[in-house]
CSV table of C-alpha atoms in Angstrom, one decimal:
chain,number,residue,atom,x,y,z
D,1,UNK,CA,25.1,-131.3,60.1
D,2,UNK,CA,22.9,-128.9,62.1
D,3,UNK,CA,19.5,-128.0,60.6
D,4,UNK,CA,19.1,-124.4,59.5
D,5,UNK,CA,17.7,-121.9,62.0
D,6,UNK,CA,14.0,-121.2,61.4
D,7,UNK,CA,13.2,-117.8,59.9
D,8,UNK,CA,12.8,-115.1,62.5
D,9,UNK,CA,9.4,-113.4,62.6
D,10,UNK,CA,9.5,-109.6,63.1
D,11,UNK,CA,6.4,-107.6,64.0
D,12,UNK,CA,7.4,-105.1,61.3
D,13,UNK,CA,7.4,-107.9,58.7
D,14,UNK,CA,3.6,-108.3,59.2
D,15,UNK,CA,1.1,-106.4,57.1
D,16,UNK,CA,0.2,-103.0,58.4
D,17,UNK,CA,-3.4,-103.9,59.1
D,18,UNK,CA,-2.4,-106.9,61.3
D,19,UNK,CA,0.1,-104.7,63.2
D,20,UNK,CA,-2.6,-102.2,63.9
D,21,UNK,CA,-4.8,-105.0,65.4
D,22,UNK,CA,-1.9,-106.1,67.6
D,23,UNK,CA,-1.3,-102.5,68.8
D,24,UNK,CA,-5.0,-102.1,69.6
D,25,UNK,CA,-5.0,-105.3,71.6
D,26,UNK,CA,-2.0,-104.2,73.6
D,27,UNK,CA,-2.9,-100.5,74.1
D,28,UNK,CA,-6.7,-100.3,74.2
D,29,UNK,CA,-9.5,-101.9,76.1
D,30,UNK,CA,-11.8,-104.5,74.6
D,31,UNK,CA,-14.3,-104.1,77.5
D,32,UNK,CA,-15.2,-100.5,76.8
D,33,UNK,CA,-13.9,-97.0,75.9
D,34,UNK,CA,-11.6,-96.7,78.9
D,35,UNK,CA,-8.2,-98.3,79.4
D,36,UNK,CA,-7.2,-98.6,83.0
D,37,UNK,CA,-3.5,-98.2,84.0
D,38,UNK,CA,-2.7,-99.9,87.2
D,39,UNK,CA,-1.9,-103.2,88.9
D,40,UNK,CA,-3.3,-106.1,86.9
D,41,UNK,CA,-4.7,-103.9,84.1
D,42,UNK,CA,-2.9,-106.0,81.4
D,43,UNK,CA,-1.8,-103.0,79.3
D,44,UNK,CA,1.5,-103.5,77.5
D,45,UNK,CA,3.0,-100.0,77.4
D,46,UNK,CA,6.5,-101.5,76.9
D,47,UNK,CA,5.6,-102.2,73.2
D,48,UNK,CA,6.3,-98.4,72.6
D,49,UNK,CA,10.0,-99.0,73.7
D,50,UNK,CA,10.8,-101.7,71.2
D,51,UNK,CA,12.0,-99.5,68.4
D,52,UNK,CA,11.3,-96.1,66.8
D,53,UNK,CA,9.1,-97.4,63.9
D,54,UNK,CA,6.8,-99.3,66.3
D,55,UNK,CA,6.7,-96.2,68.6
D,56,UNK,CA,5.5,-94.0,65.7
D,57,UNK,CA,2.9,-96.5,64.6
D,58,UNK,CA,1.5,-97.4,68.0
D,59,UNK,CA,1.5,-94.0,69.8
D,60,UNK,CA,-1.5,-92.6,68.0
D,61,UNK,CA,-3.6,-95.6,69.2
D,62,UNK,CA,-2.5,-94.9,72.7
D,63,UNK,CA,-3.3,-91.2,72.6
D,64,UNK,CA,-6.6,-91.5,70.8
D,65,UNK,CA,-8.2,-93.6,73.5
D,66,UNK,CA,-9.7,-92.3,76.8
D,67,UNK,CA,-7.5,-93.7,79.6
D,68,UNK,CA,-8.4,-94.3,83.2
D,69,UNK,CA,-5.6,-93.6,85.7
D,70,UNK,CA,-6.2,-95.0,89.2
D,71,UNK,CA,-4.3,-93.9,92.2
D,72,UNK,CA,-4.8,-95.7,95.5
D,73,UNK,CA,-2.4,-94.6,98.3
D,74,UNK,CA,-3.0,-97.9,100.1
D,75,UNK,CA,-1.4,-99.9,97.2
D,76,UNK,CA,1.4,-97.4,96.6
D,77,UNK,CA,2.3,-95.2,93.6
D,78,UNK,CA,2.2,-98.0,91.1
D,79,UNK,CA,1.0,-95.7,88.3
D,80,UNK,CA,4.5,-94.4,87.6
D,81,UNK,CA,5.8,-97.9,87.2
D,82,UNK,CA,3.2,-98.6,84.4
D,83,UNK,CA,3.1,-95.4,82.4
D,84,UNK,CA,5.8,-92.8,82.2
D,85,UNK,CA,5.2,-89.0,82.5
D,86,UNK,CA,6.2,-88.6,78.9
D,87,UNK,CA,3.4,-91.0,77.8
D,88,UNK,CA,0.9,-89.3,80.1
D,89,UNK,CA,1.6,-86.0,78.4
D,90,UNK,CA,0.7,-87.5,75.1
D,91,UNK,CA,-2.8,-88.6,76.2
D,92,UNK,CA,-5.9,-86.6,75.0
D,93,UNK,CA,-8.6,-87.8,77.3
D,94,UNK,CA,-8.0,-89.0,80.9
D,95,UNK,CA,-10.3,-90.3,83.6
D,96,UNK,CA,-8.5,-90.0,86.9
D,97,UNK,CA,-9.9,-92.1,89.8
D,98,UNK,CA,-8.5,-90.9,93.2
D,99,UNK,CA,-9.3,-93.4,96.0
D,100,UNK,CA,-9.1,-92.0,99.6
D,101,UNK,CA,-10.3,-92.8,103.1
D,102,UNK,CA,-11.5,-90.6,106.0
D,103,UNK,CA,-11.2,-90.9,109.7
D,104,UNK,CA,-14.7,-90.6,111.1
D,105,UNK,CA,-16.5,-90.0,114.3
D,106,UNK,CA,-20.0,-91.3,113.8
D,107,UNK,CA,-21.4,-89.5,110.8
D,108,UNK,CA,-18.7,-86.8,111.0
D,109,UNK,CA,-15.7,-87.0,108.6
D,110,UNK,CA,-12.7,-85.7,110.6
D,111,UNK,CA,-9.8,-85.9,108.2
D,112,UNK,CA,-8.5,-87.7,105.0
D,113,UNK,CA,-6.0,-90.5,105.5
D,114,UNK,CA,-3.3,-90.9,104.4
D,115,UNK,CA,-3.0,-87.5,102.9
D,116,UNK,CA,0.7,-87.1,102.1
D,117,UNK,CA,0.8,-89.7,99.2
D,118,UNK,CA,-2.3,-88.1,97.7
D,119,UNK,CA,-0.7,-84.6,97.8
D,120,UNK,CA,2.5,-85.9,96.3
D,121,UNK,CA,0.6,-87.7,93.5
D,122,UNK,CA,-1.8,-84.9,92.5
D,123,UNK,CA,1.0,-82.3,92.5
D,124,UNK,CA,3.3,-84.4,90.4
D,125,UNK,CA,0.5,-85.4,88.0
D,126,UNK,CA,-0.8,-81.8,87.8
D,127,UNK,CA,2.6,-80.5,86.9
D,128,UNK,CA,3.0,-83.3,84.3
D,129,UNK,CA,-0.3,-82.4,82.6
D,130,UNK,CA,0.5,-78.7,82.5
D,131,UNK,CA,3.2,-79.6,79.9
D,132,UNK,CA,0.7,-81.7,77.9
D,133,UNK,CA,0.3,-80.4,74.4
D,134,UNK,CA,-2.9,-82.2,73.5
D,135,UNK,CA,-4.9,-82.9,76.7
D,136,UNK,CA,-8.6,-82.2,75.8
D,137,UNK,CA,-10.5,-83.7,78.8
D,138,UNK,CA,-9.7,-84.6,82.4
D,139,UNK,CA,-12.5,-86.3,84.4
D,140,UNK,CA,-11.6,-86.6,88.1
D,141,UNK,CA,-13.6,-89.1,90.0
D,142,UNK,CA,-13.3,-89.1,93.8
D,143,UNK,CA,-13.9,-92.4,95.5
D,144,UNK,CA,-14.2,-92.6,99.3
D,145,UNK,CA,-13.9,-96.4,100.0
D,146,UNK,CA,-16.3,-96.3,103.0
D,147,UNK,CA,-18.7,-93.6,101.9
D,148,UNK,CA,-21.1,-95.7,99.8
D,149,UNK,CA,-21.6,-98.0,102.8
D,150,UNK,CA,-22.4,-95.1,105.1
D,151,UNK,CA,-24.7,-93.3,102.6
D,152,UNK,CA,-24.8,-89.7,101.4
D,153,UNK,CA,-25.0,-86.3,103.2
D,154,UNK,CA,-22.3,-86.9,105.8
D,155,UNK,CA,-20.9,-84.0,107.8
D,156,UNK,CA,-17.4,-82.9,106.9
D,157,UNK,CA,-14.9,-81.0,109.0
D,158,UNK,CA,-13.2,-77.9,107.7
D,159,UNK,CA,-10.0,-79.9,107.6
D,160,UNK,CA,-11.5,-82.4,105.1
D,161,UNK,CA,-12.6,-79.5,102.9
D,162,UNK,CA,-9.2,-77.9,103.2
D,163,UNK,CA,-7.4,-81.1,102.4
D,164,UNK,CA,-9.6,-81.7,99.3
D,165,UNK,CA,-9.1,-78.2,98.1
D,166,UNK,CA,-5.3,-78.6,98.3
D,167,UNK,CA,-5.6,-82.1,96.7
D,168,UNK,CA,-7.5,-80.7,93.6
D,169,UNK,CA,-5.7,-77.4,93.3
D,170,UNK,CA,-2.9,-78.5,90.9
D,171,UNK,CA,-5.6,-79.4,88.3
D,172,UNK,CA,-7.2,-76.0,88.5
D,173,UNK,CA,-4.1,-74.5,86.8
D,174,UNK,CA,-4.5,-76.6,83.6
D,175,UNK,CA,-4.9,-74.6,80.4
D,176,UNK,CA,-8.4,-73.2,79.7
D,177,UNK,CA,-8.6,-75.4,76.5
D,178,UNK,CA,-8.7,-78.5,78.7
D,179,UNK,CA,-12.1,-79.5,80.0
D,180,UNK,CA,-11.8,-80.5,83.7
D,181,UNK,CA,-14.6,-81.8,85.9
D,182,UNK,CA,-15.0,-83.4,89.3
D,183,UNK,CA,-17.5,-86.1,90.2
D,184,UNK,CA,-18.1,-89.0,92.6
D,185,UNK,CA,-20.6,-90.3,95.1
D,186,UNK,CA,-21.8,-87.4,97.4
D,187,UNK,CA,-19.1,-85.0,96.2
D,188,UNK,CA,-21.2,-82.1,94.8
D,189,UNK,CA,-19.6,-79.7,97.3
D,190,UNK,CA,-16.2,-80.7,96.2
D,191,UNK,CA,-17.2,-80.3,92.6
D,192,UNK,CA,-18.5,-76.8,93.2
D,193,UNK,CA,-15.4,-75.9,95.2
D,194,UNK,CA,-13.2,-77.0,92.2
D,195,UNK,CA,-15.3,-75.1,89.7
D,196,UNK,CA,-14.6,-72.0,91.7
D,197,UNK,CA,-10.8,-72.6,91.8
D,198,UNK,CA,-10.9,-73.5,88.1
D,199,UNK,CA,-12.5,-70.2,87.1
D,200,UNK,CA,-9.8,-68.3,89.1
D,201,UNK,CA,-6.7,-70.3,88.2
D,202,UNK,CA,-7.2,-71.8,84.7
D,203,UNK,CA,-4.1,-71.2,82.6
D,204,UNK,CA,-2.1,-69.4,85.3
D,205,UNK,CA,1.3,-70.5,86.6
D,206,UNK,CA,1.5,-72.9,89.6
D,207,UNK,CA,2.7,-71.2,92.8
D,208,UNK,CA,6.3,-71.8,93.7
D,209,UNK,CA,5.5,-73.9,96.7
D,210,UNK,CA,3.5,-76.3,94.5
D,211,UNK,CA,6.6,-76.9,92.4
D,212,UNK,CA,8.9,-77.1,95.5
D,213,UNK,CA,6.9,-79.6,97.4
D,214,UNK,CA,5.6,-81.8,94.4
D,215,UNK,CA,6.6,-85.3,95.4
D,216,UNK,CA,7.9,-84.3,98.9
D,217,UNK,CA,4.8,-84.9,101.0
D,218,UNK,CA,2.6,-82.6,103.0
D,219,UNK,CA,2.9,-78.9,102.4
D,220,UNK,CA,3.6,-76.4,105.1
D,221,UNK,CA,0.0,-75.0,105.3
D,222,UNK,CA,-1.4,-78.5,105.7
D,223,UNK,CA,1.1,-79.4,108.4
D,224,UNK,CA,0.2,-76.2,110.2
D,225,UNK,CA,-3.6,-76.8,109.8
D,226,UNK,CA,-3.3,-80.3,111.2
D,227,UNK,CA,-1.3,-79.0,114.2
D,228,UNK,CA,-3.9,-76.4,114.9
D,229,UNK,CA,-6.7,-79.1,114.8
D,230,UNK,CA,-4.7,-81.3,117.2
D,231,UNK,CA,-4.2,-78.4,119.6
């Protein structure tokens, strides 16, 4: 005669206080106020897909935490494999780290490389956040991988400024109620440029070409600009 099966343990059978501790362990950071989404972050977003009851219990813990979204074009668009656009739209406070590189000639920054994955990412994320109902704060941190080694006050070409303007433009259209700021090492000119765009575009509709080319690569004006620089 076979022994009886051991009783099955369900998360929903545990006391509510214990379930809350489990959700916080899975969806928030024990190291500080930020939770980083990305390769090796350890976040378990899949817990939200187990059943409707767990989704309703755990989602407030996810949305009440400030989250750090890291995009590095060198490692590929892994962000969308970790957290879906629908979950991004539920977040209230986001810190977005954009890592990029520049081609340099001495102290002179010539252009940002690679630019197409960056454009595709910021346009898609900007469009996603425009449909967010509760986003209160977006902190954009620009991180040039080689810049700290070279030091501040480097010269930049008009092409680099043009590329950064197009990169940040989708976030300038977010609703006025959302606080958006740009920071990073030696990026005060980029921050001032974004503040100017923000005051002009906040709450307005994205241009049609932003919607058309989101996720498709370089936009026509950027391709034209690069061609003119080459000539």
